[in-house]
Structure formats: structure tokens, C-alpha cells
CSV table of C-alpha atoms in Angstrom, one decimal:
chain,number,residue,atom,x,y,z
T,794,MET,CA,36.6,33.3,18.2
T,795,ALA,CA,33.1,33.5,19.7
T,796,GLY,CA,34.0,32.1,23.0
T,797,PRO,CA,31.6,31.3,25.8
T,798,PHE,CA,28.4,33.3,25.7
T,799,ASN,CA,26.4,34.7,28.5
T,800,SER,CA,22.8,33.7,29.0
T,801,PHE,CA,20.4,36.5,29.0
T,802,GLY,CA,21.7,37.4,32.4
T,803,PRO,CA,19.1,38.4,35.0
T,804,PRO,CA,15.6,37.4,34.1
T,805,PHE,CA,13.5,40.0,32.4
T,806,GLY,CA,10.5,41.1,34.3
T,807,ALA,CA,6.9,41.1,33.3
T,808,THR,CA,6.4,43.2,30.2
T,809,SER,CA,2.6,43.1,30.0
T,810,ALA,CA,0.8,46.4,29.7
T,811,ALA,CA,1.5,48.4,32.8
T,812,PRO,CA,0.2,51.7,34.2
T,813,SER,CA,1.7,54.6,32.3
T,814,SER,CA,3.5,55.7,35.5
T,815,ASN,CA,5.4,52.5,35.3
T,816,VAL,CA,6.8,53.1,31.8
T,817,ASN,CA,10.5,53.7,31.7
T,818,ASN,CA,11.2,56.2,28.9
T,819,PRO,CA,14.6,57.9,28.7
T,820,PHE,CA,13.8,59.4,25.3
T,821,GLY,CA,11.1,61.9,26.3
T,822,ALA,CA,7.6,62.3,25.1
T,823,PRO,CA,7.0,61.8,21.4
T,824,VAL,CA,7.4,65.1,19.5
T,825,GLY,CA,4.5,65.9,17.2
T,826,ARG,CA,2.6,63.6,15.0
T,827,ALA,CA,4.4,61.4,12.5
T,828,GLU,CA,3.5,63.8,9.7
T,829,ASP,CA,5.1,66.7,11.5
T,830,ARG,CA,8.5,65.0,11.3
T,831,PRO,CA,10.4,67.0,13.8
T,832,VAL,CA,13.7,68.2,12.4
T,833,PHE,CA,16.9,67.8,14.4
T,834,GLY,CA,20.0,69.8,14.5
T,835,ALA,CA,19.9,73.6,14.2
T,836,PRO,CA,17.5,75.1,13.3
T,837,ARG,CA,14.9,72.7,14.7
T,838,ASN,CA,11.7,73.4,12.9
T,839,PRO,CA,8.8,70.9,13.2
T,840,THR,CA,7.0,72.4,10.2
T,841,THR,CA,9.5,71.9,7.5
T,842,GLY,CA,9.1,68.2,6.9
T,843,PRO,CA,11.9,65.7,6.8
T,844,SER,CA,15.3,66.8,7.7
T,845,SER,CA,18.1,66.9,5.3
T,846,ASN,CA,20.4,67.4,8.3
T,847,PRO,CA,19.9,64.8,10.9
T,848,PHE,CA,22.5,66.4,13.1
C,892,MET,CA,10.1,32.3,35.9
C,893,ALA,CA,12.2,30.1,33.7
C,894,ILE,CA,15.0,31.9,32.0
C,895,LEU,CA,15.0,31.3,28.3
C,896,SER,CA,18.4,30.2,27.2
C,897,ARG,CA,20.3,32.4,24.8
C,898,GLU,CA,20.8,29.4,22.5
C,899,ARG,CA,17.2,28.6,22.3
C,900,ALA,CA,16.2,32.2,21.7
C,901,VAL,CA,18.7,32.6,19.0
C,902,THR,CA,17.6,29.5,17.2
C,903,ALA,CA,13.9,30.3,17.6
C,904,SER,CA,14.4,33.9,16.3
C,905,ALA,CA,16.5,32.7,13.3
C,906,GLU,CA,13.9,30.1,12.3
C,907,ALA,CA,11.0,32.4,12.7
C,908,CYS,CA,12.7,35.2,10.7
C,909,GLU,CA,13.8,32.8,8.0
C,910,LYS,CA,10.1,31.9,7.4
C,911,PHE,CA,9.0,35.5,7.6
C,912,VAL,CA,11.6,36.7,5.0
C,913,GLU,CA,10.6,33.9,2.7
C,914,THR,CA,6.9,34.6,2.8
C,915,TYR,CA,7.0,38.4,3.0
C,916,TYR,CA,9.1,38.9,-0.1
C,917,GLN,CA,7.4,36.1,-1.9
C,918,ALA,CA,4.1,38.0,-1.4
C,919,ILE,CA,5.6,41.3,-2.6
C,920,ASN,CA,7.2,39.7,-5.6
C,921,SER,CA,3.9,38.1,-6.6
C,922,ASN,CA,2.1,41.5,-6.3
C,923,LYS,CA,0.1,40.3,-3.3
C,924,PRO,CA,-0.9,42.8,-0.6
C,925,VAL,CA,1.1,42.6,2.6
C,926,ALA,CA,-1.1,44.8,4.9
C,927,SER,CA,-2.1,41.8,6.9
C,928,TYR,CA,1.5,41.3,8.0
C,929,TYR,CA,1.3,44.4,10.2
C,930,VAL,CA,0.0,44.8,13.8
C,931,THR,CA,-2.3,47.6,12.5
C,932,ASP,CA,-4.9,45.2,11.1
C,933,ASN,CA,-4.7,42.7,14.0
C,934,THR,CA,-7.6,43.0,16.4
C,935,THR,CA,-5.8,41.2,19.2
C,936,TYR,CA,-3.2,43.9,19.2
C,937,THR,CA,-5.5,46.9,18.5
C,938,ASN,CA,-8.1,45.8,21.1
C,939,ALA,CA,-5.3,45.7,23.7
C,940,GLY,CA,-4.3,49.3,22.8
C,941,HIS,CA,-1.3,48.7,20.6
C,942,PRO,CA,-0.5,51.6,18.4
C,943,PRO,CA,-0.6,51.1,14.6
C,944,ALA,CA,2.6,49.8,13.0
C,945,ASP,CA,5.2,52.5,12.5
C,946,ILE,CA,5.9,52.5,8.8
C,947,CYS,CA,8.6,54.8,7.3
C,948,ILE,CA,9.3,54.3,3.6
C,949,ASN,CA,12.3,56.2,2.2
C,950,GLY,CA,11.9,58.8,4.9
C,951,GLN,CA,8.1,59.1,4.6
C,952,ALA,CA,6.6,58.3,8.0
C,953,GLY,CA,3.1,57.7,9.3
C,954,LEU,CA,2.1,55.4,6.5
C,955,THR,CA,-0.6,52.8,6.9
C,956,PRO,CA,0.0,49.2,5.6
C,957,LYS,CA,-2.5,49.9,2.9
C,958,GLN,CA,-0.5,53.0,1.8
C,959,TRP,CA,2.7,50.8,1.6
C,960,ASP,CA,0.8,48.3,-0.6
C,961,ASP,CA,-0.3,51.3,-2.8
C,962,LEU,CA,3.3,52.6,-3.0
C,963,LEU,CA,4.5,49.2,-4.2
C,964,GLU,CA,1.7,49.1,-6.7
C,965,THR,CA,2.6,52.6,-8.0
C,966,GLN,CA,6.2,51.5,-8.2
C,967,ARG,CA,5.2,48.7,-10.5
C,968,LYS,CA,3.1,50.9,-12.7
C,969,ILE,CA,4.5,51.9,-16.1
C,970,PRO,CA,4.4,55.7,-16.3
C,971,SER,CA,3.4,55.8,-20.0
C,972,ALA,CA,0.3,53.7,-19.4
C,973,SER,CA,-3.0,55.5,-19.0
C,974,ASN,CA,-4.8,55.7,-15.7
C,975,THR,CA,-7.8,54.0,-17.1
C,976,ASN,CA,-5.8,51.2,-18.5
C,977,PRO,CA,-2.8,50.9,-16.1
C,978,ARG,CA,0.0,48.5,-17.0
C,979,TYR,CA,2.5,47.0,-14.6
C,980,HIS,CA,6.0,45.7,-14.8
C,981,PRO,CA,7.3,43.1,-12.4
C,982,VAL,CA,9.5,44.7,-9.7
C,983,ARG,CA,11.5,42.0,-7.9
C,984,TYR,CA,13.0,42.2,-4.4
C,985,GLU,CA,15.9,39.8,-4.2
C,986,VAL,CA,17.1,39.2,-0.7
C,987,GLU,CA,20.8,38.8,-0.3
C,988,SER,CA,21.4,39.2,3.4
C,989,TYR,CA,19.4,39.1,6.6
C,990,ASP,CA,20.2,39.1,10.3
C,991,MET,CA,18.1,39.3,13.5
C,992,HIS,CA,18.4,40.0,17.2
C,993,VAL,CA,16.1,39.3,20.0
C,994,ILE,CA,15.4,42.6,21.7
C,995,ASN,CA,12.9,41.3,24.3
C,996,PRO,CA,13.0,37.6,25.1
C,997,ASP,CA,9.8,37.7,27.2
C,998,TYR,CA,7.4,39.9,25.3
C,999,ARG,CA,4.0,39.8,26.9
C,1000,PHE,CA,1.9,42.5,25.4
C,1001,ALA,CA,-1.6,41.2,24.5
C,1002,ALA,CA,-0.4,37.6,25.1
C,1003,PRO,CA,-3.1,35.0,25.7
C,1004,PRO,CA,-3.0,33.6,29.2
C,1005,ALA,CA,-2.2,30.1,27.9
C,1006,LEU,CA,1.1,31.3,26.6
C,1007,LEU,CA,2.1,33.1,29.8
C,1008,VAL,CA,1.9,30.0,32.1
C,1009,PRO,CA,3.2,31.3,35.5
C,1010,ASP,CA,2.7,27.7,36.8
C,1011,THR,CA,6.2,26.3,37.0
C,1012,SER,CA,5.0,22.7,37.2
C,1013,LYS,CA,3.9,22.9,33.5
C,1014,PRO,CA,6.1,23.5,30.5
C,1015,ASP,CA,6.2,27.2,29.5
C,1016,LEU,CA,4.4,27.0,26.2
C,1017,GLY,CA,5.3,30.5,25.4
C,1018,ALA,CA,9.1,30.2,26.0
C,1019,GLY,CA,10.9,30.7,22.8
C,1020,ILE,CA,7.9,32.3,21.0
C,1021,ARG,CA,7.3,35.3,23.2
C,1022,LEU,CA,10.1,37.1,21.3
C,1023,MET,CA,10.3,40.7,20.2
C,1024,MET,CA,12.9,40.9,17.4
C,1025,MET,CA,14.7,43.3,15.2
C,1026,LEU,CA,15.3,42.0,11.7
C,1027,THR,CA,17.4,43.6,9.0
C,1028,VAL,CA,17.1,42.5,5.4
C,1029,SER,CA,19.2,43.8,2.5
C,1030,GLY,CA,19.3,43.0,-1.2
C,1031,THR,CA,18.6,44.3,-4.7
C,1032,VAL,CA,15.4,45.6,-6.2
C,1033,TYR,CA,15.3,44.8,-10.0
C,1034,PHE,CA,13.0,47.1,-12.0
C,1035,THR,CA,13.5,45.4,-15.3
C,1036,SER,CA,14.0,41.8,-16.4
C,1037,ASP,CA,17.5,42.7,-17.5
C,1038,ARG,CA,19.7,42.3,-14.4
C,1039,ASP,CA,21.9,45.1,-15.6
C,1040,GLY,CA,19.0,47.4,-16.1
C,1041,LEU,CA,17.5,49.7,-13.5
C,1042,LYS,CA,18.1,48.5,-9.9
C,1043,GLN,CA,18.6,49.7,-6.4
C,1044,HIS,CA,19.9,48.4,-3.1
C,1045,PHE,CA,17.3,48.1,-0.5
C,1046,ASN,CA,17.6,47.9,3.3
C,1047,ASP,CA,14.5,46.9,5.4
C,1048,VAL,CA,14.5,47.0,9.1
C,1049,PHE,CA,11.6,45.4,11.0
C,1050,ILE,CA,10.5,45.1,14.6
C,1051,LEU,CA,8.6,41.8,14.8
C,1052,VAL,CA,6.3,40.6,17.6
C,1053,PRO,CA,4.4,37.4,18.1
C,1054,ASN,CA,1.2,36.8,16.2
C,1055,TRP,CA,-0.8,35.5,19.1
C,1056,ASP,CA,-3.8,34.5,17.0
C,1057,VAL,CA,-1.7,32.0,15.1
C,1058,LEU,CA,0.5,30.8,18.0
C,1059,ALA,CA,-2.4,30.1,20.3
C,1060,LYS,CA,-3.8,27.6,17.9
C,1061,HIS,CA,-2.4,24.2,18.9
C,1062,GLY,CA,-0.2,22.6,16.3
C,1063,SER,CA,-0.8,25.5,13.9
C,1064,ARG,CA,1.3,25.3,10.8
C,1065,ALA,CA,0.5,28.7,9.6
C,1066,ALA,CA,3.5,30.6,8.5
C,1067,ARG,CA,2.4,33.9,9.7
C,1068,LYS,CA,3.7,33.6,13.3
C,1069,LEU,CA,5.1,37.2,13.4
C,1070,LEU,CA,3.6,40.6,13.0
C,1071,ILE,CA,5.4,43.8,12.0
C,1072,ALA,CA,5.3,46.5,14.7
C,1073,SER,CA,7.8,48.7,12.9
C,1074,HIS,CA,9.1,48.9,9.3
C,1075,SER,CA,11.8,51.2,8.1
C,1076,TYR,CA,12.6,51.0,4.4
C,1077,ARG,CA,15.3,52.6,2.3
C,1078,ALA,CA,16.3,52.0,-1.3
C,1079,PHE,CA,19.3,53.7,-2.8
Q,1091,GLN,CA,18.6,61.1,-24.7
Q,1092,GLU,CA,15.6,59.7,-26.6
Q,1093,VAL,CA,16.4,56.2,-25.5
Q,1094,ALA,CA,16.7,57.3,-21.9
Q,1095,GLU,CA,13.3,59.1,-22.1
Q,1096,TYR,CA,11.7,56.1,-23.7
Q,1097,GLN,CA,13.1,53.8,-21.1
Q,1098,LYS,CA,11.9,56.1,-18.3
Q,1099,ALA,CA,8.4,56.1,-19.7
Q,1100,HIS,CA,8.2,52.3,-20.0
Q,1101,GLN,CA,9.9,51.3,-16.8
Q,1102,PRO,CA,8.5,51.2,-13.2
Q,1103,THR,CA,9.5,54.2,-11.1
Q,1104,PRO,CA,11.3,53.7,-7.8
Q,1105,ILE,CA,9.6,55.0,-4.7
Q,1106,PRO,CA,10.8,58.6,-4.1
Q,1107,SER,CA,13.4,59.2,-1.5
Q,1108,LEU,CA,13.0,61.8,1.2
Q,1109,PRO,CA,15.7,63.0,3.6
Q,1110,SER,CA,16.3,61.7,7.2
Q,1111,ASN,CA,13.2,61.2,9.4
Q,1112,LEU,CA,13.8,61.6,13.1
Q,1113,ARG,CA,11.1,61.0,15.6
Q,1114,ASP,CA,13.1,60.2,18.6
Q,1115,GLY,CA,11.3,62.0,21.4
Q,1116,GLU,CA,11.8,65.4,22.9
Q,1117,ASN,CA,15.2,64.6,24.5
Q,1118,GLY,CA,16.9,64.5,21.1
Q,1119,VAL,CA,18.7,61.3,21.9
Q,1120,ALA,CA,19.3,60.0,18.4
Q,1121,PRO,CA,21.6,62.8,17.1
Q,1122,ALA,CA,23.4,63.0,20.5
Q,1123,PHE,CA,24.0,59.3,20.5
Q,1124,LEU,CA,25.2,59.2,16.8
Q,1125,GLN,CA,27.4,62.2,17.3
Q,1126,ALA,CA,29.1,60.3,20.2
Q,1127,PHE,CA,29.0,56.9,18.5
Q,1128,PHE,CA,30.7,57.3,15.1
Q,1129,PRO,CA,33.7,59.4,16.1
Q,1130,LEU,CA,34.4,57.0,19.0
Q,1131,TYR,CA,34.0,54.0,16.7
Q,1132,ASP,CA,36.7,55.4,14.5
Q,1133,THR,CA,39.1,56.4,17.3
Q,1134,ASP,CA,38.4,54.5,20.5
Q,1135,ARG,CA,36.1,51.4,20.2
Q,1136,GLU,CA,36.9,50.2,23.7
Q,1137,ARG,CA,35.7,53.4,25.3
Q,1138,LEU,CA,32.6,53.3,23.1
Q,1139,ILE,CA,31.8,49.9,24.6
Q,1140,SER,CA,32.2,51.2,28.1
Q,1141,GLU,CA,30.0,54.2,27.4
Q,1142,PHE,CA,27.0,52.5,25.9
Q,1143,TYR,CA,27.2,48.7,26.0
Q,1144,ASP,CA,26.7,46.2,28.8
Q,1145,ASP,CA,26.7,42.4,29.4
Q,1146,ASP,CA,23.4,42.0,27.5
Q,1147,SER,CA,24.1,44.1,24.4
Q,1148,TRP,CA,24.1,42.2,21.1
Q,1149,PHE,CA,26.2,42.9,18.1
Q,1150,SER,CA,26.5,41.2,14.7
Q,1151,LEU,CA,27.6,42.2,11.3
Q,1152,SER,CA,26.6,40.8,7.9
Q,1153,VAL,CA,28.1,41.1,4.6
Q,1154,MET,CA,25.9,41.5,1.5
Q,1155,LEU,CA,28.1,40.1,-1.2
Q,1156,GLY,CA,27.5,40.8,-4.9
Q,1157,SER,CA,29.0,42.2,-8.0
Q,1158,GLY,CA,30.1,45.7,-8.2
Q,1159,ARG,CA,33.0,47.7,-7.1
Q,1160,ALA,CA,33.6,46.3,-3.6
Q,1161,LEU,CA,36.7,46.0,-1.5
Q,1162,PRO,CA,37.5,42.4,-0.7
Q,1163,TRP,CA,35.6,41.1,2.3
Q,1164,LYS,CA,38.3,38.9,3.8
Q,1165,SER,CA,38.5,40.7,7.1
Q,1166,TYR,CA,34.8,40.4,7.6
Q,1167,MET,CA,33.7,37.1,6.2
Q,1168,LYS,CA,34.6,34.9,9.1
Q,1169,PHE,CA,32.3,37.1,11.3
Q,1170,SER,CA,29.5,37.6,8.8
Q,1171,ARG,CA,26.2,36.5,10.3
Q,1172,ASN,CA,24.2,36.6,7.1
Q,1173,VAL,CA,21.6,34.1,8.0
Q,1174,HIS,CA,20.5,34.0,4.3
Q,1175,LYS,CA,23.8,32.3,3.6
Q,1176,THR,CA,24.5,30.5,6.8
Q,1177,GLY,CA,21.0,29.2,7.4
Q,1178,SER,CA,19.0,29.5,10.6
Q,1179,ARG,CA,20.3,26.2,12.2
Q,1180,SER,CA,23.9,26.7,11.4
Q,1181,ALA,CA,26.4,26.9,14.3
Q,1182,ASP,CA,27.6,30.2,12.7
Q,1183,THR,CA,24.2,31.7,13.5
Q,1184,GLN,CA,24.9,31.1,17.2
Q,1185,GLN,CA,28.6,31.9,17.2
Q,1186,ARG,CA,28.7,35.0,15.1
Q,1187,LEU,CA,26.3,36.8,17.4
Q,1188,PHE,CA,28.3,38.7,20.0
Q,1189,THR,CA,26.7,39.2,23.3
Q,1190,GLY,CA,28.2,41.5,26.0
Q,1191,GLY,CA,30.6,44.4,25.9
Q,1192,SER,CA,33.8,42.4,26.3
Q,1193,LEU,CA,33.1,40.0,23.4
Q,1194,ILE,CA,32.0,42.8,21.2
Q,1195,ALA,CA,35.2,44.8,22.1
Q,1196,ASP,CA,37.3,41.8,21.2
Q,1197,LEU,CA,35.6,41.5,17.8
Q,1198,TRP,CA,35.9,45.3,17.1
Q,1199,LYS,CA,39.6,45.1,17.7
Q,1200,ALA,CA,39.8,42.5,15.0
Q,1201,LEU,CA,37.9,44.6,12.4
Q,1202,PRO,CA,39.7,47.1,10.2
Q,1203,PRO,CA,40.0,50.7,11.3
Q,1204,THR,CA,37.4,53.1,9.8
Q,1205,ARG,CA,36.8,56.7,9.3
Q,1206,HIS,CA,33.2,57.9,9.0
Q,1207,PRO,CA,32.4,61.3,7.5
Q,1208,GLY,CA,31.9,64.2,9.9
Q,1209,MET,CA,28.4,64.9,11.1
Q,1210,ASP,CA,28.6,68.3,9.4
Q,1211,GLN,CA,28.5,66.5,6.1
Q,1212,SER,CA,24.8,65.9,6.4
Q,1213,HIS,CA,24.4,64.7,2.8
Q,1214,GLN,CA,26.6,61.7,3.7
Q,1215,TRP,CA,24.1,60.5,6.2
Q,1216,LEU,CA,20.5,59.1,6.2
Q,1217,VAL,CA,19.0,58.5,9.6
Q,1218,ASP,CA,15.4,57.2,10.3
Q,1219,CYS,CA,14.4,56.7,13.9
Q,1220,HIS,CA,11.4,56.5,16.1
Q,1221,THR,CA,10.5,55.4,19.7
Q,1222,PHE,CA,8.4,52.3,20.2
Q,1223,PRO,CA,6.8,50.6,23.2
Q,1224,HIS,CA,7.1,47.3,25.0
Q,1225,LEU,CA,10.7,46.6,25.7
Q,1226,ALA,CA,11.3,44.8,28.9
Q,1227,ASP,CA,12.3,47.2,31.6
Q,1228,PRO,CA,15.7,46.5,33.2
Q,1229,THR,CA,14.3,46.9,36.7
Q,1230,GLY,CA,12.0,44.0,36.0
Q,1231,GLN,CA,8.9,46.1,36.6
Q,1232,GLY,CA,6.6,47.3,33.9
Q,1233,PHE,CA,7.8,48.0,30.4
Q,1234,SER,CA,10.0,50.6,28.8
Q,1235,VAL,CA,10.2,52.6,25.6
Q,1236,GLY,CA,12.8,51.8,23.0
Q,1237,LEU,CA,14.4,53.8,20.3
Q,1238,ILE,CA,15.2,52.3,16.9
Q,1239,ILE,CA,17.8,54.2,14.8
Q,1240,VAL,CA,18.5,53.1,11.2
Q,1241,VAL,CA,21.6,54.7,9.7
Q,1242,GLN,CA,22.7,54.6,6.0
Q,1243,GLY,CA,26.1,55.9,5.0
Q,1244,GLN,CA,29.6,55.2,3.9
Q,1245,PHE,CA,33.0,54.9,5.7
Q,1246,GLU,CA,36.6,54.8,4.6
Q,1247,GLU,CA,38.5,51.8,5.6
Q,1248,ALA,CA,42.2,51.2,6.1
Q,1249,ASP,CA,42.7,47.4,6.3
Q,1250,LEU,CA,46.4,47.3,7.2
Q,1251,SER,CA,46.5,43.5,7.5
Q,1252,GLN,CA,45.4,43.3,3.8
Q,1253,ASN,CA,46.9,46.5,2.7
Q,1254,LEU,CA,43.6,47.6,1.4
Q,1255,PHE,CA,42.2,51.1,1.4
Q,1256,GLY,CA,38.8,52.2,0.1
Q,1257,THR,CA,35.2,53.1,0.9
Q,1258,ARG,CA,32.3,50.9,2.0
Q,1259,THR,CA,28.6,51.5,2.0
Q,1260,PHE,CA,26.9,50.4,5.2
Q,1261,SER,CA,23.6,50.3,7.1
Q,1262,ARG,CA,23.6,50.2,10.9
Q,1263,THR,CA,20.6,49.7,13.1
Q,1264,PHE,CA,20.6,50.4,16.9
Q,1265,ILE,CA,18.0,49.5,19.4
Q,1266,LEU,CA,18.4,51.7,22.5
Q,1267,GLY,CA,16.6,51.1,25.8
Q,1268,PRO,CA,16.8,52.5,29.3
Q,1269,SER,CA,20.1,51.9,31.2
Q,1270,LYS,CA,20.2,49.4,34.0
Q,1271,PRO,CA,19.8,51.1,37.4
Q,1272,ASN,CA,23.3,50.1,38.6
Q,1273,ASN,CA,25.3,50.9,35.5
Q,1274,PRO,CA,28.8,52.0,36.4
Q,1275,PRO,CA,29.7,55.6,35.4
Q,1276,PRO,CA,29.8,57.2,32.9
Q,1277,GLN,CA,26.1,56.8,33.2
Q,1278,HIS,CA,23.8,57.5,30.2
Q,1279,PRO,CA,20.1,57.2,30.7
Q,1280,TYR,CA,20.1,54.7,27.8
Q,1281,ARG,CA,22.1,51.7,26.6
Q,1282,VAL,CA,22.6,49.8,23.4
Q,1283,ILE,CA,20.4,46.7,23.4
Q,1284,SER,CA,21.1,45.7,19.8
Q,1285,ASP,CA,23.6,46.9,17.2
Q,1286,GLU,CA,23.5,45.3,13.7
Q,1287,LEU,CA,25.9,46.4,11.0
Q,1288,THR,CA,25.3,45.4,7.3
Q,1289,LEU,CA,28.1,46.0,4.8
Q,1290,HIS,CA,27.0,46.6,1.2
Q,1291,LYS,CA,28.9,46.6,-1.9
Q,1292,TRP,CA,29.9,50.2,-2.5
Q,1293,THR,CA,27.5,52.4,-4.3
Q,1294,PRO,CA,28.4,55.8,-5.5
Q,1295,SER,CA,25.6,57.7,-3.8
Q,1296,PRO,CA,23.6,55.9,-1.2
Q,1297,THR,CA,22.4,59.0,0.4
Q,1298,GLN,CA,20.0,61.7,-0.5
Q,1299,THR,CA,21.3,65.0,-1.7
Q,1300,PRO,CA,20.1,67.8,0.4
Q,1301,VAL,CA,16.8,69.3,-0.5
Q,1302,PRO,CA,17.4,72.9,-1.5
């Protein structure tokens, strides 16, 4: 079933610490501190703690 | 740069995680602290600017490894016992399933130069160990010695990175070749 | 009642459970991704692959066997990459790891159809996620930020080949990273690097009831 597998494909590049301008981040800046626990879905309120509605 | 074969990376990750699962849950089940399994307390990582391990336990984020040890200890505590004379009950984590993926086959953060070896005339000592992995572990938590007593499912997800201090030592047989950079725990 | 109270006072207490914890960055990728993912997984798995997976995406599933009220596992067992059972050096550990969108799509075609609860039923879902550093960047330059999403929930299953219908409890973990620069459309800024599905024996209520 598994069939032939790919290798990893193109080689991965260097991943050592790089200047922050070189960091690829499609997710946006972190929101708040961990203890703020941003809430998602509407209404979004970063002060109410963990979200009972993840959507 | 030599490309790490998929087969070698898969075998290396499975072997490393097998050892990790064995020692980590053995420590928890023998009431030993596990804080030293996390990058937070590793000076090689912290000196290089790595953030503390991200620990989220049953939805509670921002915990330190020490706070996770404390939560485990509180979980073992018998509520009716006094605080001055606490009594504990064994809580056993029984692993029933685990699986892992390599999410970065050439992890280099804070790696010692000896394990980076850009010189292609030499064997790449770091190939197969410079792995960043995602490991999921599932099983049952038993809160009583009676297997039909109070129990929960648990689901642990770890992001694991190389423990350079152990790997850099030649011929090191230490089991602790991985460190936890992220830990998400849920029991239900 | 008294017996229950006595037991409670003399037994350890499980760690309290809080609702979902989302720390996925200001772009709100986790809810957007999951809202796209699960409806498509139920209705059009091939399209799901073309949206978010590529040649380097990894997928595997593992089955946590055990007692309890569980549907039979026949349709999953031959694909189960439970390394606790197979062992790290087993050929299954290699072969039951599916790399690349086309192999993953072939596998998903062989798995029973599913129906996940709607995203409006928030009590049916537990999602914990956060961003993390030091993935390799697909351009080969520098490093990139990843997003780990851990989902707990249940789905209904209609296994027509076995004539079995029922509910399963699952955990599913995704690692998302930046898209490759030359991804064909539809282009999302992120891709699935890793997707691991664990099937548990069914439990009545795996998820947190909403906090009032």
C-alpha cells in the first residue's frame, strides 16, 4: 500500500539562528503573553482567559 | 550538504522517541521530577536565546517545568490528608500508543560546530541526530490500583529537539538525547 | 453517596481541565485552518490535499486499542503506525508513514467516510495551539515560525465496507509552516508539514463542557 516514498525532496537550508528579518512567519506576531490566552472566535477578548469556543 | 535519507531519519526518530517515551513515563510513574527533560533548564539552549519550553497542561499555558512537576505531585496527593502530613497515592501513566514525525530534518539551533560539519570530506556526525520531531503519546492514567477504578485517557504532544550536551559527548550512552521544546497535555 | 464522597477524599484528584487555549499569532490561522479542514475532510479529501498539503507533508494514523465501547478497528489496523506496538525498527514504522499529498490522498480514499461536528458546537472541540521557532524555511534561507495545533474531539463514521456506523474519539495534531514560494494556486501562506491522527476508544465526553 505504501508504495515508493519520496526522499525529503529539496535539501533544507541552514536553520541556525538568523537575523529576525530573515524569519519567515505566516502566523503573525504572538498575541499577548501566555497567561493572557487570547480568545478566538467572536467575541475575541484577551482578558477572559481560556476560550470555551475555539472558533 | 548531504541530504538525509527519509528512511534514515524515520528510523532515527523512531528509536530516539522510543527511548524518550520509556524514560519519561518511567520517571513520572516513579514520582521523579521531569523538569530536566525540558529546554527551559538547559543552559546550551537558554544561552543561545531559546525561549523556555511551551508547556500547556489541560488548557493551562505558560507553565514552567517545575510547575508541571508540582501539578503531578498535587495530582498524586490524597485530598483527605493534612498539608503538614501529606499522603500520596500512586498515579500511573500507561502508554498504549505513540507515533512521531520529523518536522525539521536539519535542526541547527545552538548546535555545537562538531555536529554541523560543513566539510563534505568527513562523515556528517550530526546527520540523523539534528532532528526536530513531533511526538504524540496516548494511553490511560490510572488513579487507583483497581484498573476499573478512576481513570482517564491522556494525550501528550511533544516537540522534541536534540540535547546537544549529551550528543556532543563521544560514545555517550546517556538516554536523554532529546529535550522538550513544547508539551501539550490533555486528559479526559 | 457516602461511598462516593469517601472515595473522592481518599483518591488522587485529576488535574483540572480548562477550555481550549489558542495562542496562534495575530493572524488567527488556527481557527481559519480548522474551519476549512474538517468540513473538507468530511466531504472532499482530495481537495483538502490540494489546498494544504505538498510533496513533503507527512501523515500517519495510530490506533489506541483497548477495552471499552469501541467500533471495530478493521479499516484502520493495517495503516496503524502505533510504534508502541510495531516497534521502532519494524518495516511498518517506515511503510505506514505517508509522505506527500498523492500518497496521503490514496490512503484517505481507503479510510471510512466521517462526519465531524460543526464548528458552532464548541463544546465538542478542544483545541490547544501555539507558534514556535526554528523550523527550516522552505526557501533554504534562515528559519521559520511553525504553528502546532492539537485537536481533541469526536466524529461519526459510516464504514460502508464493514456496514458499521458509530462514533469515535480522536486526537489530531498538525504542524503548519510557511508555504513553499512556488506553490501552485490556491495559495495559502502556510502548509501542513505534519498531520498525526490518533484514534481512541470512544469515551462519552472527551471535551470540556463550556464554562458558564
